[in-house]
mmCIF file of C-alpha atoms and ligand atoms in Angstrom:
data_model
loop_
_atom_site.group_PDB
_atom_site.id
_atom_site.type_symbol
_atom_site.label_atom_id
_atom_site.label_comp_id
_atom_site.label_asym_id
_atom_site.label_seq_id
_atom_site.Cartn_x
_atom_site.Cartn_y
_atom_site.Cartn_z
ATOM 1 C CA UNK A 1 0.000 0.000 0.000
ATOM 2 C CA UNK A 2 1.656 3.569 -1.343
ATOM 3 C CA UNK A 3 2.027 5.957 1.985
ATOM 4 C CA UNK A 4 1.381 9.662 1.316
ATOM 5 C CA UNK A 5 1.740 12.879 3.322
ATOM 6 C CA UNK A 6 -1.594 15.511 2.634
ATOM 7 C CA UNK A 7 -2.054 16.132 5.991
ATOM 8 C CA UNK A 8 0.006 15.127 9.382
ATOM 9 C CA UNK A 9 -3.316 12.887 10.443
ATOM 10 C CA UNK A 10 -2.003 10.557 7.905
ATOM 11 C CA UNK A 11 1.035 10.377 10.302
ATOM 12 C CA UNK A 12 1.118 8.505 13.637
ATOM 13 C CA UNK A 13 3.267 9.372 16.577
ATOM 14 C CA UNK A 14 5.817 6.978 16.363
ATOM 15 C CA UNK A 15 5.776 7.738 12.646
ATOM 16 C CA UNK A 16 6.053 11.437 13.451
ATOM 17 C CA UNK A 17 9.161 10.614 15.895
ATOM 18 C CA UNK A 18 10.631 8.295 13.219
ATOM 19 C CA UNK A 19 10.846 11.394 10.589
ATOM 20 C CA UNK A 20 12.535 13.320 13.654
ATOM 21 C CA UNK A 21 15.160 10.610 14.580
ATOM 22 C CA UNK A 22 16.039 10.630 10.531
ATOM 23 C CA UNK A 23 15.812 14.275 9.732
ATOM 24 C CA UNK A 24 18.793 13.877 12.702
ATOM 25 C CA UNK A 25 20.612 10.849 11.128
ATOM 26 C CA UNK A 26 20.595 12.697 7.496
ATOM 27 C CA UNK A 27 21.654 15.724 9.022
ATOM 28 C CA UNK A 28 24.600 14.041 10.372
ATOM 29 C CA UNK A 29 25.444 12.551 7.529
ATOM 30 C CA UNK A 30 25.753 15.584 4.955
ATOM 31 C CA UNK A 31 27.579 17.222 7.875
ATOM 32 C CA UNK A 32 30.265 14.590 7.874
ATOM 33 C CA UNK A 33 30.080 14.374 4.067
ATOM 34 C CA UNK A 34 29.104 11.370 4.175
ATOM 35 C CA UNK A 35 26.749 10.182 0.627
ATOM 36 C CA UNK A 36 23.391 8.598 1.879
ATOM 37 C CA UNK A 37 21.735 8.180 -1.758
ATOM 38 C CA UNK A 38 18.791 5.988 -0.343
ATOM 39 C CA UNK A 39 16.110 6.858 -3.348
ATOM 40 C CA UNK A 40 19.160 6.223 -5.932
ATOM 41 C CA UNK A 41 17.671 5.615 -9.453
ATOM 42 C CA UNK A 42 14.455 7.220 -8.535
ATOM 43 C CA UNK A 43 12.310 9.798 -10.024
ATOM 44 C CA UNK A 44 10.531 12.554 -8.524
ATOM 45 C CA UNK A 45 7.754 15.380 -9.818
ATOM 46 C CA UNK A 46 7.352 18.604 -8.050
ATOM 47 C CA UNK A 47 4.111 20.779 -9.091
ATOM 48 C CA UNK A 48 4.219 24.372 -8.128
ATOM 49 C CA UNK A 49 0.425 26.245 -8.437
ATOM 50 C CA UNK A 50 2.294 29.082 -6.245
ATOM 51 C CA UNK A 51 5.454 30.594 -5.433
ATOM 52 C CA UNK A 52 7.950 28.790 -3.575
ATOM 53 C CA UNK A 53 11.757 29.403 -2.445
ATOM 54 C CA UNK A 54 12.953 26.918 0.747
ATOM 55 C CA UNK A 55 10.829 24.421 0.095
ATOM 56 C CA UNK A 56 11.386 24.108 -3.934
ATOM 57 C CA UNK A 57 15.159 24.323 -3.287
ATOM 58 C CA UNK A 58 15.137 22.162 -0.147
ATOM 59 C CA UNK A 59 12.819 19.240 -1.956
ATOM 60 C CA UNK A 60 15.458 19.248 -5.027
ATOM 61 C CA UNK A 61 18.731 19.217 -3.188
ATOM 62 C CA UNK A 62 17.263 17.068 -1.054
ATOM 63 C CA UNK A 63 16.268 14.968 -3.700
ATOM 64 C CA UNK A 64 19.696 15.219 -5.925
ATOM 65 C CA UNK A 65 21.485 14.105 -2.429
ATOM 66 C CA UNK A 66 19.270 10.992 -1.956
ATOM 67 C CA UNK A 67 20.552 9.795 -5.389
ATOM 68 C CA UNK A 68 17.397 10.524 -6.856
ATOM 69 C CA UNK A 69 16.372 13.090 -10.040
ATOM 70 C CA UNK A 70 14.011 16.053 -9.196
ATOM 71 C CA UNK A 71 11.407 17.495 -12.260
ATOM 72 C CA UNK A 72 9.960 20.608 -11.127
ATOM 73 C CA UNK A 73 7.152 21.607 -13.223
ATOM 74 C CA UNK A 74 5.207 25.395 -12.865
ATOM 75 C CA UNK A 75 1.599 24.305 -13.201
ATOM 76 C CA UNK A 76 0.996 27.105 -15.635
ATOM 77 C CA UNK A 77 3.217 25.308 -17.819
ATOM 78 C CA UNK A 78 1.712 21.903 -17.525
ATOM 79 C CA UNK A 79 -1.488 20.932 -19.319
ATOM 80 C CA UNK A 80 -2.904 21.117 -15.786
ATOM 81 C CA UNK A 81 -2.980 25.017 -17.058
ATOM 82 C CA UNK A 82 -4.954 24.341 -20.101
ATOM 83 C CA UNK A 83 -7.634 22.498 -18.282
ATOM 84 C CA UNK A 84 -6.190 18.670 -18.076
ATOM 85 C CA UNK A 85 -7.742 17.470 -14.588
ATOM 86 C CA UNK A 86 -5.634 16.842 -11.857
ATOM 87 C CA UNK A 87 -6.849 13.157 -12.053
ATOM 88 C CA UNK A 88 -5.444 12.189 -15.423
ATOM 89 C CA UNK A 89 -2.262 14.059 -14.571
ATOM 90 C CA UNK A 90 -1.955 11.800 -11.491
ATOM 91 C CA UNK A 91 -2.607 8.907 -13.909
ATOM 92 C CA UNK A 92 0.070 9.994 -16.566
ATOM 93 C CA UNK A 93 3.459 10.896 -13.634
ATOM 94 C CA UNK A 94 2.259 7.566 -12.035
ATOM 95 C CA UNK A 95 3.687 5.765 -15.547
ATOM 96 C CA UNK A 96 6.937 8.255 -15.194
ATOM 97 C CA UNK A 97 7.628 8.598 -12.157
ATOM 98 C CA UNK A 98 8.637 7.586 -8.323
ATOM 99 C CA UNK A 99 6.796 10.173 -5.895
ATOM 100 C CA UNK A 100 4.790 13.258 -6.689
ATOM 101 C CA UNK A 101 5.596 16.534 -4.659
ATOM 102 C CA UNK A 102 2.554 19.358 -4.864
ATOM 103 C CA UNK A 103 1.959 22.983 -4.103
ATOM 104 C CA UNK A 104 -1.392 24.132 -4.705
ATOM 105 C CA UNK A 105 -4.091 26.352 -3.715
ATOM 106 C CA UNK A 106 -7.223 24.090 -3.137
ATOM 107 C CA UNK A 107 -6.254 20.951 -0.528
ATOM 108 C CA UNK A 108 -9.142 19.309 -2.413
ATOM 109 C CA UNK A 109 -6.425 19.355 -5.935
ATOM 110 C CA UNK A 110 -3.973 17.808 -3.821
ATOM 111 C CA UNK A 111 -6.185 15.234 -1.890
ATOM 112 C CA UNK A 112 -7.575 14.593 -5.214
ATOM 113 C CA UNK A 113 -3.974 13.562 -6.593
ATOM 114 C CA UNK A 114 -2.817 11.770 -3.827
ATOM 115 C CA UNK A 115 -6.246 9.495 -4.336
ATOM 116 C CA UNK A 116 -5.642 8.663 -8.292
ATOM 117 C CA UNK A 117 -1.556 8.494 -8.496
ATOM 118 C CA UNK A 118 -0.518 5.414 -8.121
ATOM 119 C CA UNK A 119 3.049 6.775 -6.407
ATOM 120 C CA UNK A 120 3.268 8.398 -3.193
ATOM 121 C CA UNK A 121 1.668 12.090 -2.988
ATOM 122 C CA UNK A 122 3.635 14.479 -0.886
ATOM 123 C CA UNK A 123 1.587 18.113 0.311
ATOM 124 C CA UNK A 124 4.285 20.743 -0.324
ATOM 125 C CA UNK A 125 1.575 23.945 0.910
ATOM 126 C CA UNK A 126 -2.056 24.047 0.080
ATOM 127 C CA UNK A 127 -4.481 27.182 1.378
ATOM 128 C CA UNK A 128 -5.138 24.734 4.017
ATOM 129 C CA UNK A 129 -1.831 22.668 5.257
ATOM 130 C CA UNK A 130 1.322 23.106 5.364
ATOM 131 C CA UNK A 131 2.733 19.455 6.744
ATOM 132 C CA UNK A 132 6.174 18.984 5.830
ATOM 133 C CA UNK A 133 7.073 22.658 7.003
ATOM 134 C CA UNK A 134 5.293 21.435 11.082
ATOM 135 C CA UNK A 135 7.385 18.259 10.932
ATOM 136 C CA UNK A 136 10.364 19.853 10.013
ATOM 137 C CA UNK A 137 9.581 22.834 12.917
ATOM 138 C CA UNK A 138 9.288 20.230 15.053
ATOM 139 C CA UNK A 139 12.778 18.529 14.070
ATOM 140 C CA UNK A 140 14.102 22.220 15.017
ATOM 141 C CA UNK A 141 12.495 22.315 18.129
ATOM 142 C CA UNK A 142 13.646 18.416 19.299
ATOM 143 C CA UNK A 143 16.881 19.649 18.040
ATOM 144 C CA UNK A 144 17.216 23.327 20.563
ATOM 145 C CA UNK A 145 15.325 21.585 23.398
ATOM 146 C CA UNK A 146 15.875 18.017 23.130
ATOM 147 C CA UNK A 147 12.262 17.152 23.265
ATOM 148 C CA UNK A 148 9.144 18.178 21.595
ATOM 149 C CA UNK A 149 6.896 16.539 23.813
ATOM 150 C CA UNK A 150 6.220 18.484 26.959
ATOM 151 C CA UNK A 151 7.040 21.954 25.594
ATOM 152 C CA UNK A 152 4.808 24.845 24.858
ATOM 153 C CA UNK A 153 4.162 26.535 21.143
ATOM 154 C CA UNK A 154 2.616 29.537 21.081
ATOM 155 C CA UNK A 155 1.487 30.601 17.536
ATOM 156 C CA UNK A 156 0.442 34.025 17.014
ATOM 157 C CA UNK A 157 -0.934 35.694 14.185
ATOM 158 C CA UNK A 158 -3.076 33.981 11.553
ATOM 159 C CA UNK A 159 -5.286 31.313 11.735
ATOM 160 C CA UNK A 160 -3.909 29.785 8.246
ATOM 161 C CA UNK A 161 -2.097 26.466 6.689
ATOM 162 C CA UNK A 162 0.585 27.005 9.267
ATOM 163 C CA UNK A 163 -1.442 27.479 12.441
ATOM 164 C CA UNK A 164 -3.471 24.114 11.045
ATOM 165 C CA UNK A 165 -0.209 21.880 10.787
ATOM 166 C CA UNK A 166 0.329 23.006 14.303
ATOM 167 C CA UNK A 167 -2.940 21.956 15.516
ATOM 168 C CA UNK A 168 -2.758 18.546 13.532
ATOM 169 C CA UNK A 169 0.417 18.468 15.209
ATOM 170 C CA UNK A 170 -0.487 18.607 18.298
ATOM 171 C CA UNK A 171 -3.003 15.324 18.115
ATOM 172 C CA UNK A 172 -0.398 13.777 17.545
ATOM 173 C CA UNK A 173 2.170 14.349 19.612
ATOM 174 C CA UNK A 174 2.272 15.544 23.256
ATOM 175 C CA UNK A 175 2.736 19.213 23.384
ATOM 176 C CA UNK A 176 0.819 22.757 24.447
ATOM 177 C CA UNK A 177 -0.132 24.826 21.810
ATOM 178 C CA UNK A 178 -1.815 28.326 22.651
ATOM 179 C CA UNK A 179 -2.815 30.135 19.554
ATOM 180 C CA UNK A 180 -3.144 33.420 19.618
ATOM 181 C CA UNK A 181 -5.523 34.951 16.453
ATOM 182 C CA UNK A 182 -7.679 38.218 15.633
ATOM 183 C CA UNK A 183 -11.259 37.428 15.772
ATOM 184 C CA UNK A 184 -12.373 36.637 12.453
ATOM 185 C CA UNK A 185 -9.265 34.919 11.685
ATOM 186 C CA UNK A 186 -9.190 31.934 13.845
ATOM 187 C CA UNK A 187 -8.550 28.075 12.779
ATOM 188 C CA UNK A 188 -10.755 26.732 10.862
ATOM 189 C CA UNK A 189 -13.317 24.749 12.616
ATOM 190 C CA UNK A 190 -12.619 21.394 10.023
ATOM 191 C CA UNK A 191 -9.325 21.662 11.746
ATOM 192 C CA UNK A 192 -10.244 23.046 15.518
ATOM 193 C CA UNK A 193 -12.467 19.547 15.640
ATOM 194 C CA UNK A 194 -9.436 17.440 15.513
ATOM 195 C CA UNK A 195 -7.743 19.248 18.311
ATOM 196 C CA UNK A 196 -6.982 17.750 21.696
ATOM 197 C CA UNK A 197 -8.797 20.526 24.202
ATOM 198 C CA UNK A 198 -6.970 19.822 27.007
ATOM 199 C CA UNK A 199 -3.249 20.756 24.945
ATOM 200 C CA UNK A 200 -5.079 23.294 22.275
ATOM 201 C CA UNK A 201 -6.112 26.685 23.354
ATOM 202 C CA UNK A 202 -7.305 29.630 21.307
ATOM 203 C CA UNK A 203 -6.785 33.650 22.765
ATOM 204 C CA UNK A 204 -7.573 37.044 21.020
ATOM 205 C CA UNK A 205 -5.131 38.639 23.207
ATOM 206 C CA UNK A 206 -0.968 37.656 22.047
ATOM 207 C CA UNK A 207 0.513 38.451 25.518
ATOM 208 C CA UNK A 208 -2.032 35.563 27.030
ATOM 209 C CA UNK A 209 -0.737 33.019 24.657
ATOM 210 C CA UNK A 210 2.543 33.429 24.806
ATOM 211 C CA UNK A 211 2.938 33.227 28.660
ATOM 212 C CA UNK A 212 5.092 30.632 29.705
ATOM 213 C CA UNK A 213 5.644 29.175 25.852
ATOM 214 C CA UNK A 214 9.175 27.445 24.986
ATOM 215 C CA UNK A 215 8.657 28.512 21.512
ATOM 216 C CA UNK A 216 7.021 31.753 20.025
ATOM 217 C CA UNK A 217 5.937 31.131 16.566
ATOM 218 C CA UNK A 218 4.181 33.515 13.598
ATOM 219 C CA UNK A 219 3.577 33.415 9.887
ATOM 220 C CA UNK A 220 2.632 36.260 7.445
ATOM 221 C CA UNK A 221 -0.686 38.312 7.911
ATOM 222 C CA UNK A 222 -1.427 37.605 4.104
ATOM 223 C CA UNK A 223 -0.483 34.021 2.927
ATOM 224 C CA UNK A 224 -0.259 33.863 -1.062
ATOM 225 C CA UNK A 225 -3.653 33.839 -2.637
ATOM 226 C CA UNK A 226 -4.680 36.911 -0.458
ATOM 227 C CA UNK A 227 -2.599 39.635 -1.586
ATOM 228 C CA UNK A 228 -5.808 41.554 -2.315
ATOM 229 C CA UNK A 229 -6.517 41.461 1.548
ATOM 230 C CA UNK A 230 -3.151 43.138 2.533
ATOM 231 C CA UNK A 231 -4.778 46.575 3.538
ATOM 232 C CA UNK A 232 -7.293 45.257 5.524
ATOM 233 C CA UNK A 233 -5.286 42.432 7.268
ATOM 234 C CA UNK A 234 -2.596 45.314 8.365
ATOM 235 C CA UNK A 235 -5.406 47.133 10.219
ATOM 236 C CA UNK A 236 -7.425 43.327 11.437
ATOM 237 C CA UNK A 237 -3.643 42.444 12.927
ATOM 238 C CA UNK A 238 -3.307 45.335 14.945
ATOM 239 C CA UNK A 239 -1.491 44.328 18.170
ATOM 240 C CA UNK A 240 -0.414 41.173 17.115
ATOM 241 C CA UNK A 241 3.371 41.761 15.821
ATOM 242 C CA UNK A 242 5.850 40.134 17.731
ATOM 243 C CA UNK A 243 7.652 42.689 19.712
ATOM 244 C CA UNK A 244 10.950 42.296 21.959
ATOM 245 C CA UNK A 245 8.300 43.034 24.822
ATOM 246 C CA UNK A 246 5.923 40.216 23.764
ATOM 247 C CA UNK A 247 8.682 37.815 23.274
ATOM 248 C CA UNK A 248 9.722 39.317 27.255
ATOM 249 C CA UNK A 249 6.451 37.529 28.445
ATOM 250 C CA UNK A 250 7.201 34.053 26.992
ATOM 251 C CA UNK A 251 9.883 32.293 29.041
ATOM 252 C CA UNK A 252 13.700 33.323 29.600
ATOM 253 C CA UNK A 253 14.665 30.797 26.859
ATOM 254 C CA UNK A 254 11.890 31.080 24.464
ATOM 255 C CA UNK A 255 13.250 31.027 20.896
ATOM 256 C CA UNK A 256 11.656 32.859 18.219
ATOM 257 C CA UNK A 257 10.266 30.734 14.949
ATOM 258 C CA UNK A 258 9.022 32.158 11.310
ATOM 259 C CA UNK A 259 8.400 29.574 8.510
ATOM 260 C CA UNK A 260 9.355 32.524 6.066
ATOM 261 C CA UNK A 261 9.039 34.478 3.789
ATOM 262 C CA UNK A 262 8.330 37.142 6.665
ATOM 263 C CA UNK A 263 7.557 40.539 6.508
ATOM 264 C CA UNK A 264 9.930 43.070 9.084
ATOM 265 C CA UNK A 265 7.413 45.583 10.911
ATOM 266 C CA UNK A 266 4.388 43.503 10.017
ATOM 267 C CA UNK A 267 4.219 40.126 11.834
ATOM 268 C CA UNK A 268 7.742 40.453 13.596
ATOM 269 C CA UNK A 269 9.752 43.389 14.029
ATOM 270 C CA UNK A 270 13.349 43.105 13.029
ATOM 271 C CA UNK A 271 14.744 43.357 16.477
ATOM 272 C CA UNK A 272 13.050 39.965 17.322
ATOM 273 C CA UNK A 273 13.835 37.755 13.600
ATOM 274 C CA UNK A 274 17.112 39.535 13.549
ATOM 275 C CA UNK A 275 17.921 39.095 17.470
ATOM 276 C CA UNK A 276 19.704 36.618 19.936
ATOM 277 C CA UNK A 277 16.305 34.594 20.144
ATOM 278 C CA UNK A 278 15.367 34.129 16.272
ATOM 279 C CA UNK A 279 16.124 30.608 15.090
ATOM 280 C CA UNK A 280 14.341 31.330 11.532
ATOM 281 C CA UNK A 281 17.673 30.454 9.723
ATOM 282 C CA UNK A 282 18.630 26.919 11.598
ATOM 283 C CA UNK A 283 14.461 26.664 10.812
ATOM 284 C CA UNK A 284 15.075 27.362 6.810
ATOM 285 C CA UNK A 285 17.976 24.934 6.321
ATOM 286 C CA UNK A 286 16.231 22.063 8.285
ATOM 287 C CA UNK A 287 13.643 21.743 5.830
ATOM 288 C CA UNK A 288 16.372 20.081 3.623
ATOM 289 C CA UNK A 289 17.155 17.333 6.371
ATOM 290 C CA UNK A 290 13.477 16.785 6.833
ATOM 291 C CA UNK A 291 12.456 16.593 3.583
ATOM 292 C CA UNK A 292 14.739 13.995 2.709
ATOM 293 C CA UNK A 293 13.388 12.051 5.682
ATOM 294 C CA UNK A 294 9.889 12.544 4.757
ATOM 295 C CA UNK A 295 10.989 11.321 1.052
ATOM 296 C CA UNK A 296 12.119 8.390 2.204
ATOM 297 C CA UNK A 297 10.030 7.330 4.679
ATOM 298 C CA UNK A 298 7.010 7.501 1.795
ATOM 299 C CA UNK A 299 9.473 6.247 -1.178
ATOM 300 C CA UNK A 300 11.100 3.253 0.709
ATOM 301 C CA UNK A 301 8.426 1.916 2.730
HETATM 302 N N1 CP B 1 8.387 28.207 4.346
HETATM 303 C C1 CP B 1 8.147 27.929 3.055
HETATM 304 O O1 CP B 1 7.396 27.009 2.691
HETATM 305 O O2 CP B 1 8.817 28.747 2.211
HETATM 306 P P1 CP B 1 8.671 28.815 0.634
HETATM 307 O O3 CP B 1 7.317 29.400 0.338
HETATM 308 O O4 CP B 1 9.803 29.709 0.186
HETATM 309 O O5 CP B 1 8.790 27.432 0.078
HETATM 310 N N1 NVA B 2 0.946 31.022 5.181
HETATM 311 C C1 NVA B 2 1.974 31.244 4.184
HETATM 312 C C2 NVA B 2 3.069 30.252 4.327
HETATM 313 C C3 NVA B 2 4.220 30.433 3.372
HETATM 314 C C4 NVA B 2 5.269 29.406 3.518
HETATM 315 C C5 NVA B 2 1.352 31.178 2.805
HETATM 316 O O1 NVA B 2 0.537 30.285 2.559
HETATM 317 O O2 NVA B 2 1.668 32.020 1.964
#
């Protein structure tokens, strides 16, 4: 039975930890220089419906060092453009090709895919998910604090694709997360169902959530898609930058965490993503240890 990753429920804990424990071991190993090409002779498609710089460059390295050859496609380029459905696309790269990689705007295109290829379907960013970025957030975290179970996440900011890999996250794995979100733009309640309520909590007020957190954690006001939005998000999100003096409230040894692209004096100001307390660049270049786990946990099992 082909494994694939559209969302982290697809994941169990153990599973979860696995990735973790191998995002480690690969790490390692490109450290020391040591060649690790476990997908060697394989093939693998990328789709990109939006914009993409870590995680394009991190799958394709990634893949290149595994042994394997990465095909990106730009979707607007495909017949996918012209009106071929997603569904005989699948069927078509499942004669090519090894794994399929996808960034797209509807979750439904990429749950869709992952339902007709015959290869494992890996969820690179839809409007609603953004998997491989939590699990490789979470390698980050395991790596600065030695555990990821037990600690507290504070997310601030959006309720978006990031915020929901946070709270699929967190039903899997034992940690608190207190989001802290405008009204209007909280989780979405698909998402909110699936969260534990005893390790989930939801504030309109940033300096609530990020009392006591381990890790203080934010994403753009405006994900892509919603550039149109832009003036009135700046205005909604009021209140909710992170500040040196809401990062003071979280505890002495909170680290600061942005999936990226960020935006200085929006979301963050530059004191905090440029300070003593920003991880966001250890964050970036871990996607490129855990993607290659993720890749071969679906491509060799
Ligand atoms: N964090 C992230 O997914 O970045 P990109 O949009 O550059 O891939
Ligand atoms: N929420 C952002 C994440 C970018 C990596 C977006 O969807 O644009």
């Amino acid at each position: 039975m082909k494994r694939d990753l559209v969302t982290l429920l697809e994941l169990n804990r153990q599973e979860i930890l696995h990735i973790l424990d191998e995002s480690a071991r690969l790490k390692h190993l490109k450290k020391r220089g040591i060649p690790h090409p476990l997908l060697m002779g394989k093939t693998i498609a990328m789709i990109f419906e939006k914009p993409s710089t870590r995680t394009r460059v991190s799958f394709e390295v990634g893949i290149a060092e595994l042994g394997a050859t990465p095909i990106v496609l730009h979707a607007g380029e495909m017949q996918l453009g012209r009106g071929e459905t997603i569904e005989d696309t699948a069927y078509v790269l499942s004669r090519y090709v090894d794994g399929i990689a996808i960034r797209a705007y509807s979750h439904q295109t990429v749950a869709s895919l992952a339902t007709t290829a015959s290869v494992p379907v890996i969820n690179m960013l839809t409007d609603l998910t953004h998997p491989c970025q939590i699990l490789s957030d979470l390698f980050t975290i395991f790596e600065r604090k030695g555990t990821v179970e037990g600690i507290t996440v504070a997310y601030i900011g959006d309720g978006n694709n990031v915020a929901h890999s946070w709270i699929l996250a967190a039903s899997r794995l034992n940690f608190t997360l207190k989001l802290g979100c405008p009204e209007g733009y909280e989780p979405d309640s698909e998402i909110m169902v699936e969260a534990p309520m005893d390790r989930v909590a939801l504030y309109h007020e940033p300096r609530e959530a990020v009392e006591d957190a381990d890790v203080v954690y934010t994403d753009v006001w405006a994900s892509m898609g919603q550039e149109r939005e832009v003036e009135k998000r700046l205005k909604d999100f009021e209140g909710y930058q992170v500040t040196p003096s809401l990062m003071a409230l979280a505890r002495k040894d909170a680290v600061f965490m942005h999936c990226l692209p960020a935006h200085r004096g929006q979301e963050v100001s530059a004191e905090v993503i440029d300070g003593p307390q920003s991880i966001v660049f250890d964050e970036a270049e871990n996607r490129l240890h855990t993607q290659k786990a993720i890749l071969t946990f679906l491509l060799s099992s």
